[in-house]
Amino acid sequence: MIRHNTFRFKAPAGLLAVCGLLFGLLACDNLHVTRFYENGAVVSAAPIATQAGVRVLENGGNAFDAAVTVGFVLAVVDPEAGNIGGGGFAVMRQGSSGQITALDFRETAPAAAAETMFLDDSGNVIEGLSLIGAKAAGVPGTVAGLHAIWERYGSLPWEDLVRIAADLADSGFAVDERLAESLADNADSLKRFPETARVFAPTGVTPTVGEKFVQTDLAQTLYQIAAEGPDAFYRGSVAALIDSTMRVHGGLITREDLDSYEAIWREPIHFRFDSLDIYSMPLPSSGGIVLGQILKLLEPVDTSPWSPDSPEYIRLLVESCRLAYADRSAHLGDPAYYDVPSGLLDDSYLAQRRDLIPEKGIGSSSHIGPGAPLRSEPEETTHFSVCDADGNMVSLTYTINGWYGNLLVVDGAGFLLNNEMDDFSIKPGVPNQFGLVGGDANKIEPGKRMLSSMTPTLVLHNGQPFLAIGSPGGSKIITAVAQVILNLTRFNLTLTESVNHPRAHHQWVPEVVRVEQGGYSVAVIQRLIREGYDIEEVKAIGNVNVIMVEETGMMQAVADRRRAGSASGY
Ligand code: GLY
């Protein structure tokens, strides 16, 4: 049964402020408390990156300047996902004009890429080829993307913003617990290629907690990018190093691929949900469309009798996700290569789709499309948000796809390449590392951008800044973002509660509901199982980093408790 909506909005700003301040005073872990900032706020996956961004703001930079620095610093201190060898997306608001734009700096397939490049002569997938080594890499977009942000909106000199990261790589930084653990957990993988081992295990083992981690080659690369801009990366000395690495390791990226790479400005996906205006990433990220479908499918539902733990709510959330991810698999891909239907967010279309949700019990993915087996699913990618007092907002998600990308450091350049080619549908019906399947819309074609789930999103209320939100987590990014928005606006949780509340996920195939380990009570899980759902426990569903702007202009920043991120401001 679908009930009709009674809209409930967030608790009054004053009440939230009091709750947040009390929480701030009582909490010991300063990485995960809510704080309030008047002038600007940054939230990212790494304390050093967050602090670097705040210093840029304090020194007169705007949110876009700070985002450029955070992006480059994450490439130094968060090498699992922070990058210059990958790509991503950003949704941004310029305070002075109120204009909202979306920037696509997704990787592209090299010109020599072919639909069957990851298949053997019998048409079977060659295990690991789309994930490890040179062939797995798409043409990186991060440097072009960060430069495009700066070129359009930045106020401080490019060189100064990038040098902050270069200096950090050059002088080194003390490895924190999270990075030490991540490097140790991935030590075997990081020794797969000698150059990668030289960078990440310089003494034969990966750096431990407190050890100074110096990245001399990366520093040189960043100094060149600081001095010459993207030309250094796409046409100059860095391009030459990428080219020679590709030749040695049998990769496809050429000097021409690098030279022709461009970040693309796009119209954001815009939709209304309750009284909010939501702006999110358009194709080639599925994030905006799938987020829009999930929220709009749920919009007429009266959630007021429920909490985010109510099995009735979880059932409708799951069924909405099932429908949205089914459309993702069939209809979404790079719009330059595939004729994507334009009506995916139309009210009439979504009303028809909503009618497919059963009155009771569970839906069936096989009735609306094919199934597929599950493979292991990492949680990679990283998201950061920056807001300033002038109403500028940046929501940026970027990635090298898997943890440490394709595991291949560019010889002499000190940075890892992505394994984003795996985000294409490498064979119809064969799931990628996130268990997602696709078909023609997302098949490999030269120059094409692979479909993404990254969902950098801005939310406005009454035309004013409200949220800058996003998450890593592969296919689970979109459901994580949707649930935080729902927790905050439908269930009146505080921002911290909204982020930290347990989450559920369904992506059409495999036909299973993922729930966070220990997140829901046994009674809730039993009820869902009785309804007929297969339940699978996973460690985490996304890692949402969000800034909320109060009506007063005060900013709260929250880093998800699921990873050791950090929120700060001034
Ligand atoms: N590489 C994960 C994504 O783009 O969705």
Coordinates of C-alpha atoms and ligand atoms in Angstrom, one line a residue:
M1 CA 0.0 0.0 0.0
I2 CA 1.3 3.5 -0.8
R3 CA 0.1 6.1 1.6
H4 CA -0.1 9.8 1.0
N5 CA 2.4 12.2 2.2
T6 CA 2.3 14.4 5.2
F7 CA 5.4 16.6 4.8
R8 CA 7.6 16.9 7.9
F9 CA 10.7 19.0 7.7
K10 CA 13.8 19.2 9.9
A11 CA 13.7 20.3 13.5
P12 CA 14.0 24.0 14.0
A13 CA 17.5 25.3 13.4
G14 CA 17.8 26.5 17.0
L15 CA 16.9 23.1 18.4
L16 CA 19.4 21.5 16.1
A17 CA 22.0 24.0 17.1
V18 CA 21.5 23.3 20.8
C19 CA 21.5 19.5 20.2
G20 CA 24.6 19.8 18.1
L21 CA 26.5 22.0 20.6
L22 CA 25.6 19.6 23.5
F23 CA 26.7 16.7 21.4
G24 CA 29.9 18.5 20.6
L25 CA 30.6 19.2 24.3
L26 CA 29.9 15.7 25.4
A27 CA 31.7 13.8 22.6
C28 CA 35.3 12.7 22.9
D29 CA 35.9 11.8 19.3
N30 CA 36.4 15.1 17.6
L31 CA 36.4 13.5 14.2
H32 CA 32.7 12.6 14.3
V33 CA 30.9 15.3 16.2
T34 CA 28.7 18.0 14.7
R35 CA 30.2 21.5 14.9
F36 CA 28.9 24.8 13.6
Y37 CA 30.9 27.2 11.5
E38 CA 30.1 30.8 10.4
N39 CA 32.6 31.4 7.6
G40 CA 33.2 28.1 5.9
A41 CA 33.3 24.4 6.3
V42 CA 35.1 21.4 4.8
V43 CA 34.4 17.7 5.2
S44 CA 36.6 15.1 3.6
A45 CA 38.0 11.6 4.1
A46 CA 41.2 12.8 5.7
P47 CA 42.0 15.3 8.5
I48 CA 45.0 16.7 6.7
A49 CA 43.0 17.4 3.6
T50 CA 40.2 18.9 5.6
Q51 CA 42.6 21.2 7.5
A52 CA 44.3 22.2 4.3
G53 CA 40.9 23.2 2.8
V54 CA 40.0 25.2 5.9
R55 CA 43.4 27.1 5.8
V56 CA 42.7 28.1 2.2
L57 CA 39.3 29.5 3.3
E58 CA 40.9 31.3 6.2
N59 CA 43.5 32.8 3.8
G60 CA 40.8 34.4 1.7
G61 CA 40.1 31.6 -0.7
N62 CA 36.5 30.7 -1.7
A63 CA 34.9 27.2 -1.5
F64 CA 36.2 26.4 -5.0
D65 CA 39.8 27.3 -4.2
A66 CA 39.5 25.1 -1.1
A67 CA 38.0 22.2 -3.1
V68 CA 41.0 22.4 -5.5
T69 CA 43.4 22.1 -2.6
V70 CA 41.4 19.3 -0.9
G71 CA 41.3 17.4 -4.2
F72 CA 45.1 17.5 -4.6
V73 CA 45.9 16.9 -0.9
L74 CA 43.7 13.8 -0.9
A75 CA 45.9 12.5 -3.7
V76 CA 48.8 12.7 -1.3
V77 CA 47.3 11.6 2.0
D78 CA 44.4 9.3 0.9
P79 CA 46.0 7.3 -2.0
E80 CA 43.4 4.6 -1.9
A81 CA 40.9 6.8 -3.5
G82 CA 42.2 10.4 -3.5
N83 CA 43.9 10.8 -6.9
I84 CA 45.2 12.5 -9.9
G85 CA 45.1 9.2 -11.9
G86 CA 41.3 8.9 -11.8
G87 CA 38.3 11.0 -12.3
G88 CA 35.0 12.2 -10.8
F89 CA 32.1 14.6 -10.8
A90 CA 31.2 17.8 -9.0
V91 CA 28.0 19.7 -8.5
M92 CA 28.6 23.3 -7.5
R93 CA 26.7 26.5 -6.6
Q94 CA 28.1 29.9 -7.2
G95 CA 26.9 32.1 -4.4
S96 CA 26.9 35.4 -6.3
S97 CA 24.7 34.2 -9.2
G98 CA 23.0 31.3 -7.6
Q99 CA 24.0 29.3 -10.7
I100 CA 24.3 25.6 -10.2
T101 CA 26.6 23.6 -12.5
A102 CA 27.8 20.1 -12.8
L103 CA 31.3 19.1 -14.0
D104 CA 32.0 15.8 -15.5
F105 CA 35.7 14.8 -15.2
R106 CA 35.1 11.1 -15.6
E107 CA 37.7 8.9 -17.3
T108 CA 37.2 8.0 -20.9
A109 CA 37.9 4.8 -22.7
P110 CA 41.1 5.0 -24.8
A111 CA 40.7 5.3 -28.5
A112 CA 42.1 1.8 -28.9
A113 CA 39.5 0.3 -26.5
A114 CA 37.1 -2.3 -27.9
E115 CA 33.8 -3.8 -26.8
T116 CA 35.4 -7.2 -26.3
M117 CA 38.8 -6.1 -24.9
F118 CA 38.2 -8.0 -21.6
L119 CA 37.0 -11.2 -23.2
D120 CA 39.0 -14.2 -24.4
D121 CA 38.6 -15.9 -27.8
S122 CA 35.7 -17.9 -26.6
G123 CA 33.9 -14.7 -25.4
N124 CA 34.6 -15.4 -21.7
V125 CA 35.6 -12.6 -19.3
I126 CA 39.4 -12.7 -18.5
E127 CA 39.4 -12.6 -14.7
G128 CA 41.0 -9.5 -13.3
L129 CA 41.9 -7.8 -16.6
S130 CA 39.4 -5.0 -16.2
L131 CA 40.6 -4.4 -12.6
I132 CA 44.4 -4.8 -12.4
G133 CA 47.1 -3.3 -14.5
A134 CA 47.4 -1.0 -17.4
K135 CA 44.5 -2.1 -19.5
A136 CA 42.1 -1.4 -16.7
A137 CA 42.8 2.3 -16.8
G138 CA 40.7 4.9 -18.4
V139 CA 42.1 8.3 -19.5
P140 CA 42.3 10.2 -16.2
G141 CA 40.2 13.3 -15.7
T142 CA 41.0 14.6 -12.2
V143 CA 43.6 17.2 -13.1
A144 CA 41.5 18.6 -15.9
G145 CA 38.5 18.7 -13.6
L146 CA 40.1 20.5 -10.7
H147 CA 41.6 23.0 -13.1
A148 CA 38.2 23.6 -14.8
I149 CA 36.7 24.3 -11.3
W150 CA 39.5 26.8 -10.6
E151 CA 39.4 28.4 -14.0
R152 CA 35.7 29.2 -13.8
Y153 CA 35.3 30.0 -10.1
G154 CA 38.7 30.2 -8.3
S155 CA 40.0 33.3 -6.8
L156 CA 43.5 32.4 -5.5
P157 CA 46.5 31.6 -7.8
W158 CA 46.3 28.0 -9.1
E159 CA 50.0 27.4 -8.3
D160 CA 49.5 28.3 -4.6
L161 CA 46.6 25.9 -4.3
V162 CA 48.4 23.0 -5.9
R163 CA 51.7 23.6 -4.2
I164 CA 50.1 22.9 -0.8
A165 CA 49.8 19.3 -1.9
A166 CA 53.2 19.2 -3.6
D167 CA 54.9 20.4 -0.5
L168 CA 53.1 17.8 1.6
A169 CA 54.2 15.0 -0.7
D170 CA 57.7 16.4 -0.7
S171 CA 58.2 16.9 3.1
G172 CA 56.0 13.9 4.0
F173 CA 53.4 13.5 6.7
A174 CA 52.9 11.2 9.6
V175 CA 50.8 8.2 8.6
D176 CA 47.7 7.9 10.7
E177 CA 46.0 4.8 11.9
R178 CA 43.5 4.5 9.1
L179 CA 46.1 4.9 6.4
A180 CA 48.5 2.5 8.1
E181 CA 45.8 -0.1 8.4
S182 CA 44.7 0.3 4.8
L183 CA 48.2 0.1 3.5
A184 CA 48.9 -3.0 5.6
D185 CA 45.6 -4.7 4.5
N186 CA 46.5 -4.1 0.9
A187 CA 50.3 -4.8 1.2
D188 CA 50.3 -7.8 -1.0
S189 CA 48.4 -6.0 -3.8
L190 CA 50.6 -3.0 -3.5
K191 CA 53.6 -5.3 -4.3
R192 CA 52.1 -6.6 -7.4
F193 CA 54.0 -4.1 -9.5
P194 CA 57.6 -3.1 -8.6
E195 CA 57.0 0.7 -9.1
T196 CA 54.0 0.5 -6.8
A197 CA 56.0 -1.4 -4.2
R198 CA 58.8 1.2 -4.4
V199 CA 56.3 4.0 -3.6
F200 CA 54.1 2.4 -1.0
A201 CA 56.5 0.0 0.7
P202 CA 59.8 1.9 0.3
T203 CA 61.5 -0.1 3.0
G204 CA 60.0 -3.4 1.9
V205 CA 57.0 -3.0 4.2
T206 CA 54.2 -0.4 4.1
P207 CA 54.6 2.6 6.5
T208 CA 53.2 2.1 10.0
V209 CA 51.4 4.6 12.3
G210 CA 53.4 7.7 13.0
E211 CA 56.0 7.0 10.3
K212 CA 56.8 9.8 7.9
F213 CA 55.6 9.0 4.4
V214 CA 57.5 10.9 1.7
Q215 CA 56.4 10.7 -2.0
T216 CA 59.2 12.4 -3.9
D217 CA 58.0 11.5 -7.4
L218 CA 54.4 12.5 -6.7
A219 CA 55.8 15.8 -5.3
Q220 CA 57.6 16.5 -8.6
T221 CA 54.5 15.6 -10.6
L222 CA 52.4 18.0 -8.5
Y223 CA 55.0 20.8 -8.7
Q224 CA 54.8 20.5 -12.5
I225 CA 51.1 20.6 -12.4
A226 CA 51.3 23.6 -10.1
A227 CA 53.6 25.5 -12.5
E228 CA 52.3 24.4 -15.9
G229 CA 48.7 23.6 -15.2
P230 CA 47.0 20.6 -16.8
D231 CA 49.4 20.8 -19.8
A232 CA 52.0 19.1 -17.7
F233 CA 49.7 16.2 -17.2
Y234 CA 48.0 15.9 -20.6
R235 CA 50.8 17.1 -22.9
G236 CA 54.0 17.5 -21.0
S237 CA 56.4 15.5 -18.8
V238 CA 53.7 13.6 -16.9
A239 CA 52.0 12.6 -20.2
A240 CA 55.3 11.2 -21.4
L241 CA 55.6 9.1 -18.2
I242 CA 52.1 7.8 -18.6
D243 CA 52.8 6.9 -22.2
S244 CA 55.9 5.0 -21.4
T245 CA 54.2 3.1 -18.5
M246 CA 51.4 2.1 -20.9
R247 CA 54.0 0.8 -23.4
V248 CA 55.8 -1.3 -20.8
H249 CA 52.7 -2.7 -19.2
G250 CA 50.6 -3.2 -22.4
G251 CA 48.1 -0.5 -21.7
L252 CA 46.0 1.4 -24.3
I253 CA 46.3 5.1 -23.2
T254 CA 48.3 7.1 -25.8
R255 CA 49.6 10.7 -25.9
E256 CA 46.7 11.5 -28.2
D257 CA 44.1 10.2 -25.7
L258 CA 45.7 12.4 -23.0
D259 CA 45.9 15.4 -25.3
S260 CA 42.3 15.2 -26.3
Y261 CA 40.9 14.7 -22.8
E262 CA 38.4 17.4 -21.7
A263 CA 36.3 17.9 -18.6
I264 CA 32.7 18.6 -19.6
W265 CA 30.3 21.1 -18.0
R266 CA 26.8 19.7 -17.9
E267 CA 23.3 20.7 -16.8
P268 CA 22.7 19.1 -13.3
I269 CA 19.8 16.8 -12.8
H270 CA 17.2 18.9 -11.0
F271 CA 14.1 17.6 -9.3
R272 CA 11.8 18.5 -6.5
F273 CA 11.3 16.3 -3.5
D274 CA 8.8 17.6 -1.0
S275 CA 9.7 21.3 -0.7
L276 CA 13.4 20.8 -1.6
D277 CA 15.2 21.4 -4.8
I278 CA 17.7 18.7 -5.4
Y279 CA 20.6 19.1 -7.9
S280 CA 22.7 16.1 -8.6
M281 CA 25.0 14.6 -11.2
P282 CA 23.7 13.8 -14.7
L283 CA 25.0 11.1 -17.0
P284 CA 27.5 9.6 -17.3
S285 CA 26.9 9.2 -13.6
S286 CA 23.7 7.4 -12.9
G287 CA 23.7 9.1 -9.5
G288 CA 21.2 12.0 -10.2
I289 CA 18.7 10.0 -12.1
V290 CA 18.7 7.0 -9.7
L291 CA 18.6 9.3 -6.7
G292 CA 15.7 11.2 -8.3
Q293 CA 13.8 8.0 -9.0
I294 CA 14.2 6.6 -5.5
L295 CA 13.1 9.8 -3.8
K296 CA 10.3 10.5 -6.2
L297 CA 8.9 7.0 -6.0
L298 CA 8.8 7.4 -2.2
E299 CA 7.5 11.0 -2.3
P300 CA 3.7 10.3 -2.0
V301 CA 4.3 7.9 0.9
D302 CA 3.2 9.1 4.3
T303 CA 6.2 8.2 6.3
S304 CA 5.0 10.0 9.4
P305 CA 3.9 6.9 11.4
W306 CA 7.3 5.4 10.9
S307 CA 11.0 5.7 11.8
P308 CA 13.9 4.8 9.6
D309 CA 13.9 1.4 11.3
S310 CA 10.3 0.6 10.5
P311 CA 10.1 -2.6 8.3
E312 CA 7.2 -0.9 6.4
Y313 CA 9.5 2.0 5.4
I314 CA 12.5 -0.3 4.7
R315 CA 10.2 -2.4 2.4
L316 CA 9.1 0.6 0.3
L317 CA 12.7 1.9 0.2
V318 CA 14.0 -1.4 -1.0
E319 CA 11.2 -1.8 -3.6
S320 CA 11.9 1.8 -4.9
C321 CA 15.6 1.0 -5.2
R322 CA 14.8 -2.2 -7.0
L323 CA 12.9 -0.3 -9.7
A324 CA 15.4 2.5 -10.0
Y325 CA 18.4 0.2 -10.3
A326 CA 16.6 -1.9 -12.9
D327 CA 16.3 1.2 -15.1
R328 CA 19.9 2.0 -14.4
S329 CA 21.0 -1.3 -15.9
A330 CA 18.9 -1.0 -19.0
H331 CA 18.8 2.6 -19.9
L332 CA 21.8 4.5 -18.6
G333 CA 25.2 5.1 -20.2
D334 CA 27.3 8.0 -21.7
P335 CA 24.7 10.1 -23.5
A336 CA 27.2 10.9 -26.3
Y337 CA 27.1 7.3 -27.3
Y338 CA 23.6 6.1 -26.3
D339 CA 20.2 7.4 -26.8
V340 CA 19.0 7.7 -23.2
P341 CA 15.3 8.0 -22.7
S342 CA 14.4 11.5 -21.5
G343 CA 11.4 10.6 -19.4
L344 CA 13.1 8.7 -16.6
L345 CA 12.1 11.3 -14.0
D346 CA 8.7 12.1 -15.4
D347 CA 5.9 12.0 -12.9
S348 CA 3.6 9.9 -15.2
Y349 CA 6.4 7.4 -15.8
L350 CA 7.2 7.1 -12.1
A351 CA 3.5 6.7 -11.3
Q352 CA 3.5 3.7 -13.6
R353 CA 6.6 2.3 -12.0
R354 CA 5.3 2.9 -8.5
D355 CA 2.3 0.7 -9.4
L356 CA 4.7 -2.2 -9.8
I357 CA 5.4 -2.1 -6.0
P358 CA 3.3 -4.8 -4.5
E359 CA 0.7 -3.7 -1.9
K360 CA 2.3 -6.2 0.5
G361 CA 5.4 -8.4 0.5
I362 CA 8.2 -8.3 -1.9
G363 CA 8.7 -7.5 -5.5
S364 CA 10.6 -9.7 -8.0
S365 CA 13.7 -8.5 -9.9
S366 CA 13.2 -11.4 -12.4
H367 CA 9.9 -9.9 -13.4
I368 CA 11.5 -6.7 -14.5
G369 CA 14.8 -8.0 -15.9
P370 CA 17.7 -10.5 -15.7
G371 CA 19.6 -11.6 -12.6
A372 CA 23.3 -12.1 -12.0
P373 CA 25.7 -13.6 -9.5
L374 CA 27.4 -11.5 -6.9
R375 CA 31.1 -10.8 -6.7
S376 CA 33.0 -9.1 -3.9
E377 CA 32.1 -5.4 -3.6
P378 CA 34.6 -2.9 -2.3
E379 CA 33.6 0.5 -0.9
E380 CA 36.0 2.7 -2.7
T381 CA 35.9 6.3 -4.0
T382 CA 36.0 9.4 -1.8
H383 CA 33.7 12.4 -1.4
F384 CA 34.2 15.9 0.0
S385 CA 32.1 18.9 0.4
V386 CA 33.1 22.6 0.9
C387 CA 30.8 25.6 1.6
D388 CA 31.6 29.2 2.4
A389 CA 29.8 32.2 3.8
D390 CA 29.2 33.6 0.3
G391 CA 26.8 30.8 -0.6
N392 CA 29.4 29.0 -2.7
M393 CA 29.0 25.2 -2.4
V394 CA 31.0 22.3 -3.8
S395 CA 30.0 18.7 -3.7
L396 CA 32.7 16.6 -5.3
T397 CA 33.2 12.8 -5.6
Y398 CA 36.2 11.3 -7.3
T399 CA 37.8 8.0 -7.5
I400 CA 40.3 5.6 -9.0
N401 CA 37.5 3.0 -8.7
G402 CA 38.9 0.0 -6.6
W403 CA 41.0 0.7 -3.5
Y404 CA 44.4 1.8 -5.0
G405 CA 42.9 1.7 -8.5
N406 CA 44.5 -0.7 -10.9
L407 CA 47.5 -1.1 -8.5
L408 CA 49.9 0.4 -11.1
V409 CA 51.9 3.5 -10.2
V410 CA 53.0 5.4 -13.2
D411 CA 56.8 4.9 -13.5
G412 CA 58.6 7.9 -12.1
A413 CA 55.4 9.9 -11.5
G414 CA 54.4 8.6 -8.1
F415 CA 50.6 8.2 -8.6
L416 CA 48.3 5.3 -9.1
L417 CA 46.1 4.9 -12.2
N418 CA 42.4 4.0 -12.0
N419 CA 40.7 0.7 -12.9
E420 CA 37.6 2.5 -14.1
M421 CA 37.2 0.4 -17.3
D422 CA 35.5 -2.1 -15.0
D423 CA 32.6 0.3 -14.7
F424 CA 31.7 -0.4 -18.3
S425 CA 29.5 -3.4 -18.9
I426 CA 32.4 -5.6 -20.0
K427 CA 29.9 -8.3 -21.2
P428 CA 26.1 -8.0 -21.1
G429 CA 24.8 -9.5 -17.9
V430 CA 28.2 -9.9 -16.3
P431 CA 28.4 -7.9 -13.0
N432 CA 31.2 -5.5 -12.4
Q433 CA 33.0 -5.3 -9.0
F434 CA 29.9 -3.7 -7.5
G435 CA 27.6 -6.5 -8.7
L436 CA 26.0 -4.1 -11.2
V437 CA 25.0 -5.4 -14.6
G438 CA 24.4 -3.5 -17.8
G439 CA 24.0 -3.9 -21.6
D440 CA 24.4 -1.8 -24.7
A441 CA 23.9 1.5 -23.1
N442 CA 27.2 1.0 -21.1
K443 CA 29.2 -1.2 -23.5
I444 CA 32.9 -0.2 -24.1
E445 CA 33.4 2.2 -27.0
P446 CA 36.4 4.3 -27.9
G447 CA 36.3 7.7 -26.1
K448 CA 33.2 6.8 -24.2
R449 CA 32.7 7.5 -20.4
M450 CA 31.8 4.6 -18.3
L451 CA 28.6 4.7 -16.3
S452 CA 29.1 5.8 -12.6
S453 CA 27.1 5.8 -9.4
M454 CA 28.8 8.9 -8.0
T455 CA 26.2 11.2 -6.6
P456 CA 27.6 14.6 -5.6
T457 CA 24.5 16.5 -4.7
L458 CA 23.3 19.9 -3.6
V459 CA 20.0 20.5 -1.9
L460 CA 18.4 23.9 -1.7
H461 CA 15.4 24.9 0.4
N462 CA 13.4 28.0 -0.6
G463 CA 16.2 28.7 -3.0
Q464 CA 18.8 28.9 -0.3
P465 CA 21.8 26.5 0.3
F466 CA 20.8 23.6 2.5
L467 CA 23.0 20.5 1.9
A468 CA 26.2 19.6 0.1
I469 CA 26.2 15.9 0.2
G470 CA 27.8 12.8 -1.3
S471 CA 29.4 9.5 -0.6
P472 CA 31.8 6.8 -1.8
G473 CA 30.6 3.2 -1.9
G474 CA 30.2 2.1 -5.6
S475 CA 26.6 1.1 -6.3
K476 CA 25.7 1.9 -2.7
I477 CA 26.5 5.6 -3.0
I478 CA 23.0 6.5 -4.3
T479 CA 21.1 4.7 -1.7
A480 CA 23.3 6.1 1.1
V481 CA 22.7 9.7 -0.1
A482 CA 19.0 9.0 -0.5
Q483 CA 18.7 7.7 3.1
V484 CA 20.5 10.6 4.7
I485 CA 18.2 13.0 2.9
L486 CA 15.1 11.0 4.0
N487 CA 16.4 10.6 7.6
L488 CA 16.9 14.4 7.8
T489 CA 13.8 15.6 6.1
R490 CA 11.2 12.8 6.7
F491 CA 12.2 11.4 10.1
N492 CA 13.5 14.6 11.8
L493 CA 16.8 13.2 12.8
T494 CA 19.6 15.6 13.4
L495 CA 22.3 15.8 10.8
T496 CA 24.7 13.6 12.7
E497 CA 22.0 11.0 13.4
S498 CA 20.9 11.1 9.8
V499 CA 24.4 10.3 8.6
N500 CA 25.2 7.7 11.3
H501 CA 21.8 5.8 11.2
P502 CA 22.1 2.2 9.8
R503 CA 21.3 1.9 6.2
A504 CA 19.8 -0.7 3.8
H505 CA 20.5 -1.2 0.1
H506 CA 18.9 -2.9 -2.9
Q507 CA 20.2 -2.7 -6.5
W508 CA 17.8 -4.9 -8.4
V509 CA 20.4 -7.6 -8.9
P510 CA 21.5 -9.5 -7.0
E511 CA 18.0 -10.0 -5.5
V512 CA 19.1 -9.4 -1.9
V513 CA 18.7 -6.6 0.6
R514 CA 22.0 -5.5 2.1
V515 CA 21.9 -4.2 5.7
E516 CA 24.7 -2.9 7.8
Q517 CA 26.1 -5.3 10.3
G518 CA 24.4 -4.9 13.7
G519 CA 22.5 -1.8 12.4
Y520 CA 18.9 -3.0 12.7
S521 CA 17.3 -4.9 15.6
V522 CA 16.8 -8.7 15.3
A523 CA 13.0 -8.0 15.2
V524 CA 13.3 -5.7 12.2
I525 CA 15.5 -8.2 10.3
Q526 CA 13.2 -11.1 11.2
R527 CA 10.2 -9.1 9.9
L528 CA 11.9 -8.5 6.6
I529 CA 12.9 -12.1 6.3
R530 CA 9.2 -13.1 7.0
E531 CA 8.2 -10.7 4.2
G532 CA 10.3 -12.9 1.9
Y533 CA 13.5 -10.9 1.6
D534 CA 17.0 -12.4 1.4
I535 CA 19.1 -10.4 3.8
E536 CA 22.8 -10.0 3.6
E537 CA 24.9 -8.2 6.2
V538 CA 27.6 -5.8 4.9
K539 CA 30.1 -3.8 6.8
A540 CA 29.1 -0.4 5.5
I541 CA 26.8 1.2 3.0
G542 CA 28.5 4.4 1.8
N543 CA 30.3 7.0 3.9
V544 CA 28.4 10.2 3.7
N545 CA 30.3 13.5 4.1
V546 CA 27.9 16.4 4.3
I547 CA 27.6 20.0 5.1
M548 CA 24.2 21.5 6.2
V549 CA 23.7 25.2 6.0
E550 CA 21.2 26.5 8.5
E551 CA 18.7 29.2 7.7
T552 CA 20.9 31.5 9.8
G553 CA 23.8 30.8 7.5
M554 CA 25.6 28.7 10.2
M555 CA 27.2 25.6 8.7
Q556 CA 27.3 22.1 10.3
A557 CA 29.7 19.6 8.8
V558 CA 29.5 15.9 9.5
A559 CA 31.9 13.2 8.5
D560 CA 30.4 9.7 8.6
R561 CA 31.4 7.6 11.6
R562 CA 31.9 4.6 9.2
R563 CA 35.4 5.9 8.2
A564 CA 37.9 8.2 9.9
G565 CA 37.0 11.3 7.9
S566 CA 37.0 14.7 9.3
A567 CA 34.9 17.8 9.3
S568 CA 36.1 21.3 10.2
G569 CA 35.6 25.0 9.5
Y570 CA 36.0 28.3 11.1
Ligands
GLY1 N1 33.8 3.7 -9.8 C1 32.6 3.7 -9.1 C2 31.5 4.6 -9.7 O1 31.9 5.5 -10.5 O2 30.4 4.4 -9.5

